[in-house]
Amino acid sequence: MQSDTTFQFMPADTRASTHQNCLDVAQQVLDRAPTVGLAHLVQAVAFDGLGRAQERDRALAVSQAHASFEGWQAIRRIRVGLPALDTLSTDARAALSADIAFLMIERWGIEQIAPLFISLPDAREFIESVAQQAKPQSQRQLISALRRYAQG
């Protein structure tokens, strides 16, 4: 529900209630299995939606630590964190950096990063700093993807 596009157009009280329900379910999971990265990701999205930045940042970092090789979760963490880049904690920024570096390994990941680079100008320098550490082939693939996305 949290990732559904129409969710953003629902009334604020409905969104807040949904985020709280997601927090409750995620906590139930974490009470039994504290290393489930997806549950921490659900928390990060909910905390972000509720404007609870410190808790969002902690959940992003913990999610990345427990699900560092889950590409689809890395993409979701990046989508939550990049728009708030200026306010992210050091740990959350490090988690996003690790996620971007992971996605830069393969073309499918690069294809996820390119549209974010185009649509989030305030995050470009951050993405670029991580991409500069990738292999030259990956850097070339990112440039190629950026050209395609920029042309529409």
mmCIF file of C-alpha atoms in Angstrom:
data_model
loop_
_atom_site.group_PDB
_atom_site.id
_atom_site.type_symbol
_atom_site.label_atom_id
_atom_site.label_comp_id
_atom_site.label_asym_id
_atom_site.label_seq_id
_atom_site.Cartn_x
_atom_site.Cartn_y
_atom_site.Cartn_z
ATOM 1 C CA MET A 1 0.000 0.000 0.000
ATOM 2 C CA GLN A 2 2.782 2.443 0.903
ATOM 3 C CA SER A 3 4.374 2.186 -2.522
ATOM 4 C CA ASP A 4 1.156 2.493 -4.527
ATOM 5 C CA THR A 5 1.114 5.710 -6.544
ATOM 6 C CA THR A 6 -2.491 6.491 -5.628
ATOM 7 C CA PHE A 7 -1.573 6.349 -1.918
ATOM 8 C CA GLN A 8 -0.057 9.824 -2.190
ATOM 9 C CA PHE A 9 -3.422 11.235 -3.271
ATOM 10 C CA MET A 10 -5.373 9.813 -0.341
ATOM 11 C CA PRO A 11 -6.461 12.077 2.528
ATOM 12 C CA ALA A 12 -3.726 12.843 5.051
ATOM 13 C CA ASP A 13 -5.511 11.052 7.886
ATOM 14 C CA THR A 14 -5.844 7.905 5.751
ATOM 15 C CA ARG A 15 -2.137 8.010 4.896
ATOM 16 C CA ALA A 16 -1.180 8.547 8.549
ATOM 17 C CA SER A 17 -3.407 5.687 9.665
ATOM 18 C CA THR A 18 -1.946 3.392 7.013
ATOM 19 C CA HIS A 19 1.608 4.324 8.006
ATOM 20 C CA GLN A 20 0.796 3.582 11.637
ATOM 21 C CA ASN A 21 -0.722 0.211 10.704
ATOM 22 C CA CYS A 22 2.406 -0.604 8.707
ATOM 23 C CA LEU A 23 4.569 0.327 11.691
ATOM 24 C CA ASP A 24 2.539 -1.989 13.890
ATOM 25 C CA VAL A 25 2.839 -4.919 11.477
ATOM 26 C CA ALA A 26 6.556 -4.314 10.934
ATOM 27 C CA GLN A 27 7.134 -4.239 14.682
ATOM 28 C CA GLN A 28 5.286 -7.534 15.091
ATOM 29 C CA VAL A 29 7.632 -9.071 12.520
ATOM 30 C CA LEU A 30 10.704 -7.543 14.138
ATOM 31 C CA ASP A 31 9.680 -8.767 17.575
ATOM 32 C CA ARG A 32 10.041 -12.302 16.219
ATOM 33 C CA ALA A 33 12.824 -11.765 13.688
ATOM 34 C CA PRO A 34 14.812 -8.550 14.278
ATOM 35 C CA THR A 35 16.999 -8.963 11.183
ATOM 36 C CA VAL A 36 14.247 -8.848 8.548
ATOM 37 C CA GLY A 37 15.421 -6.001 6.347
ATOM 38 C CA LEU A 38 12.040 -5.627 4.684
ATOM 39 C CA ALA A 39 10.352 -4.898 8.014
ATOM 40 C CA HIS A 40 12.906 -2.170 8.702
ATOM 41 C CA LEU A 41 12.259 -0.792 5.210
ATOM 42 C CA VAL A 42 8.509 -0.703 5.879
ATOM 43 C CA GLN A 43 9.300 1.215 9.050
ATOM 44 C CA ALA A 44 11.508 3.672 7.139
ATOM 45 C CA VAL A 45 8.740 4.399 4.634
ATOM 46 C CA ALA A 46 6.166 4.820 7.401
ATOM 47 C CA PHE A 47 8.397 7.035 9.530
ATOM 48 C CA ASP A 48 9.146 9.150 6.449
ATOM 49 C CA GLY A 49 5.439 9.511 5.733
ATOM 50 C CA LEU A 50 4.806 10.516 9.335
ATOM 51 C CA GLY A 51 7.615 13.083 9.320
ATOM 52 C CA ARG A 52 9.698 11.193 11.881
ATOM 53 C CA ALA A 53 13.107 11.781 10.301
ATOM 54 C CA GLN A 54 15.401 10.363 12.985
ATOM 55 C CA GLU A 55 13.471 7.118 13.115
ATOM 56 C CA ARG A 56 13.370 6.982 9.308
ATOM 57 C CA ASP A 57 17.139 7.352 9.161
ATOM 58 C CA ARG A 58 17.708 4.608 11.727
ATOM 59 C CA ALA A 59 15.345 2.262 9.890
ATOM 60 C CA LEU A 60 17.025 2.988 6.536
ATOM 61 C CA ALA A 61 20.446 2.164 7.962
ATOM 62 C CA VAL A 62 19.277 -0.996 9.712
ATOM 63 C CA SER A 63 17.353 -2.160 6.630
ATOM 64 C CA GLN A 64 20.448 -1.722 4.496
ATOM 65 C CA ALA A 65 22.565 -3.595 7.028
ATOM 66 C CA HIS A 66 20.187 -6.571 7.028
ATOM 67 C CA ALA A 67 19.229 -6.578 3.323
ATOM 68 C CA SER A 68 22.312 -5.180 1.612
ATOM 69 C CA PHE A 69 22.075 -7.541 -1.357
ATOM 70 C CA GLU A 70 18.356 -7.157 -2.033
ATOM 71 C CA GLY A 71 18.326 -4.859 -5.049
ATOM 72 C CA TRP A 72 14.637 -4.092 -5.013
ATOM 73 C CA GLN A 73 14.898 -3.044 -1.364
ATOM 74 C CA ALA A 74 17.968 -0.941 -2.155
ATOM 75 C CA ILE A 75 15.978 0.890 -4.817
ATOM 76 C CA ARG A 76 13.144 1.558 -2.392
ATOM 77 C CA ARG A 77 15.533 2.793 0.301
ATOM 78 C CA ILE A 78 17.136 5.149 -2.204
ATOM 79 C CA ARG A 79 13.733 6.467 -3.262
ATOM 80 C CA VAL A 80 12.887 7.190 0.364
ATOM 81 C CA GLY A 81 16.249 8.671 1.295
ATOM 82 C CA LEU A 82 17.362 10.744 -1.672
ATOM 83 C CA PRO A 83 14.556 13.319 -1.492
ATOM 84 C CA ALA A 84 15.567 13.962 2.134
ATOM 85 C CA LEU A 85 19.305 13.860 1.490
ATOM 86 C CA ASP A 86 20.031 17.233 3.107
ATOM 87 C CA THR A 87 18.543 16.098 6.414
ATOM 88 C CA LEU A 88 19.729 12.470 6.499
ATOM 89 C CA SER A 89 21.943 11.283 9.319
ATOM 90 C CA THR A 90 25.479 10.149 8.606
ATOM 91 C CA ASP A 91 24.427 6.502 8.996
ATOM 92 C CA ALA A 92 21.490 6.865 6.603
ATOM 93 C CA ARG A 93 23.699 8.615 4.021
ATOM 94 C CA ALA A 94 26.227 5.788 4.323
ATOM 95 C CA ALA A 95 23.435 3.253 3.800
ATOM 96 C CA LEU A 96 22.251 5.044 0.647
ATOM 97 C CA SER A 97 25.812 5.271 -0.590
ATOM 98 C CA ALA A 98 26.217 1.504 -0.135
ATOM 99 C CA ASP A 99 22.913 0.892 -1.933
ATOM 100 C CA ILE A 100 23.900 3.070 -4.886
ATOM 101 C CA ALA A 101 27.299 1.361 -5.064
ATOM 102 C CA PHE A 102 25.549 -2.025 -5.069
ATOM 103 C CA LEU A 103 23.185 -0.958 -7.847
ATOM 104 C CA MET A 104 26.097 0.383 -9.907
ATOM 105 C CA ILE A 105 27.425 -3.171 -10.272
ATOM 106 C CA GLU A 106 24.789 -4.278 -12.778
ATOM 107 C CA ARG A 107 22.999 -2.621 -15.686
ATOM 108 C CA TRP A 108 19.537 -3.193 -14.161
ATOM 109 C CA GLY A 109 20.597 -1.221 -11.104
ATOM 110 C CA ILE A 110 22.088 1.555 -13.181
ATOM 111 C CA GLU A 111 18.775 1.780 -15.035
ATOM 112 C CA GLN A 112 17.117 2.467 -11.670
ATOM 113 C CA ILE A 113 19.614 5.146 -10.671
ATOM 114 C CA ALA A 114 19.476 7.171 -13.903
ATOM 115 C CA PRO A 115 15.884 8.431 -13.601
ATOM 116 C CA LEU A 116 16.518 9.401 -9.968
ATOM 117 C CA PHE A 117 19.574 11.372 -11.034
ATOM 118 C CA ILE A 118 17.437 13.224 -13.600
ATOM 119 C CA SER A 119 14.434 13.822 -11.336
ATOM 120 C CA LEU A 120 16.284 14.768 -8.130
ATOM 121 C CA PRO A 121 18.758 17.548 -8.991
ATOM 122 C CA ASP A 122 19.675 18.078 -5.327
ATOM 123 C CA ALA A 123 20.898 14.471 -5.126
ATOM 124 C CA ARG A 124 23.050 14.507 -8.263
ATOM 125 C CA GLU A 125 26.304 15.369 -6.535
ATOM 126 C CA PHE A 126 25.763 12.586 -3.992
ATOM 127 C CA ILE A 127 24.941 10.010 -6.679
ATOM 128 C CA GLU A 128 27.885 11.168 -8.767
ATOM 129 C CA SER A 129 30.299 10.857 -5.839
ATOM 130 C CA VAL A 130 29.266 7.229 -5.360
ATOM 131 C CA ALA A 131 29.233 6.466 -9.097
ATOM 132 C CA GLN A 132 32.790 7.759 -9.429
ATOM 133 C CA GLN A 133 33.920 4.834 -7.280
ATOM 134 C CA ALA A 134 32.330 2.272 -9.636
ATOM 135 C CA LYS A 135 34.113 0.446 -12.414
ATOM 136 C CA PRO A 136 34.655 2.504 -15.592
ATOM 137 C CA GLN A 137 32.259 0.272 -17.532
ATOM 138 C CA SER A 138 29.520 0.944 -14.987
ATOM 139 C CA GLN A 139 30.218 4.667 -15.183
ATOM 140 C CA ARG A 140 29.873 4.559 -18.970
ATOM 141 C CA GLN A 141 26.600 2.642 -18.639
ATOM 142 C CA LEU A 142 25.286 5.270 -16.249
ATOM 143 C CA ILE A 143 26.206 8.078 -18.647
ATOM 144 C CA SER A 144 24.480 6.215 -21.466
ATOM 145 C CA ALA A 145 21.361 5.677 -19.342
ATOM 146 C CA LEU A 146 21.355 9.340 -18.323
ATOM 147 C CA ARG A 147 21.456 10.395 -21.966
ATOM 148 C CA ARG A 148 18.504 8.145 -22.776
ATOM 149 C CA TYR A 149 16.449 9.433 -19.858
ATOM 150 C CA ALA A 150 17.364 13.060 -20.531
ATOM 151 C CA GLN A 151 16.168 12.716 -24.135
ATOM 152 C CA GLY A 152 12.869 11.312 -22.936
#
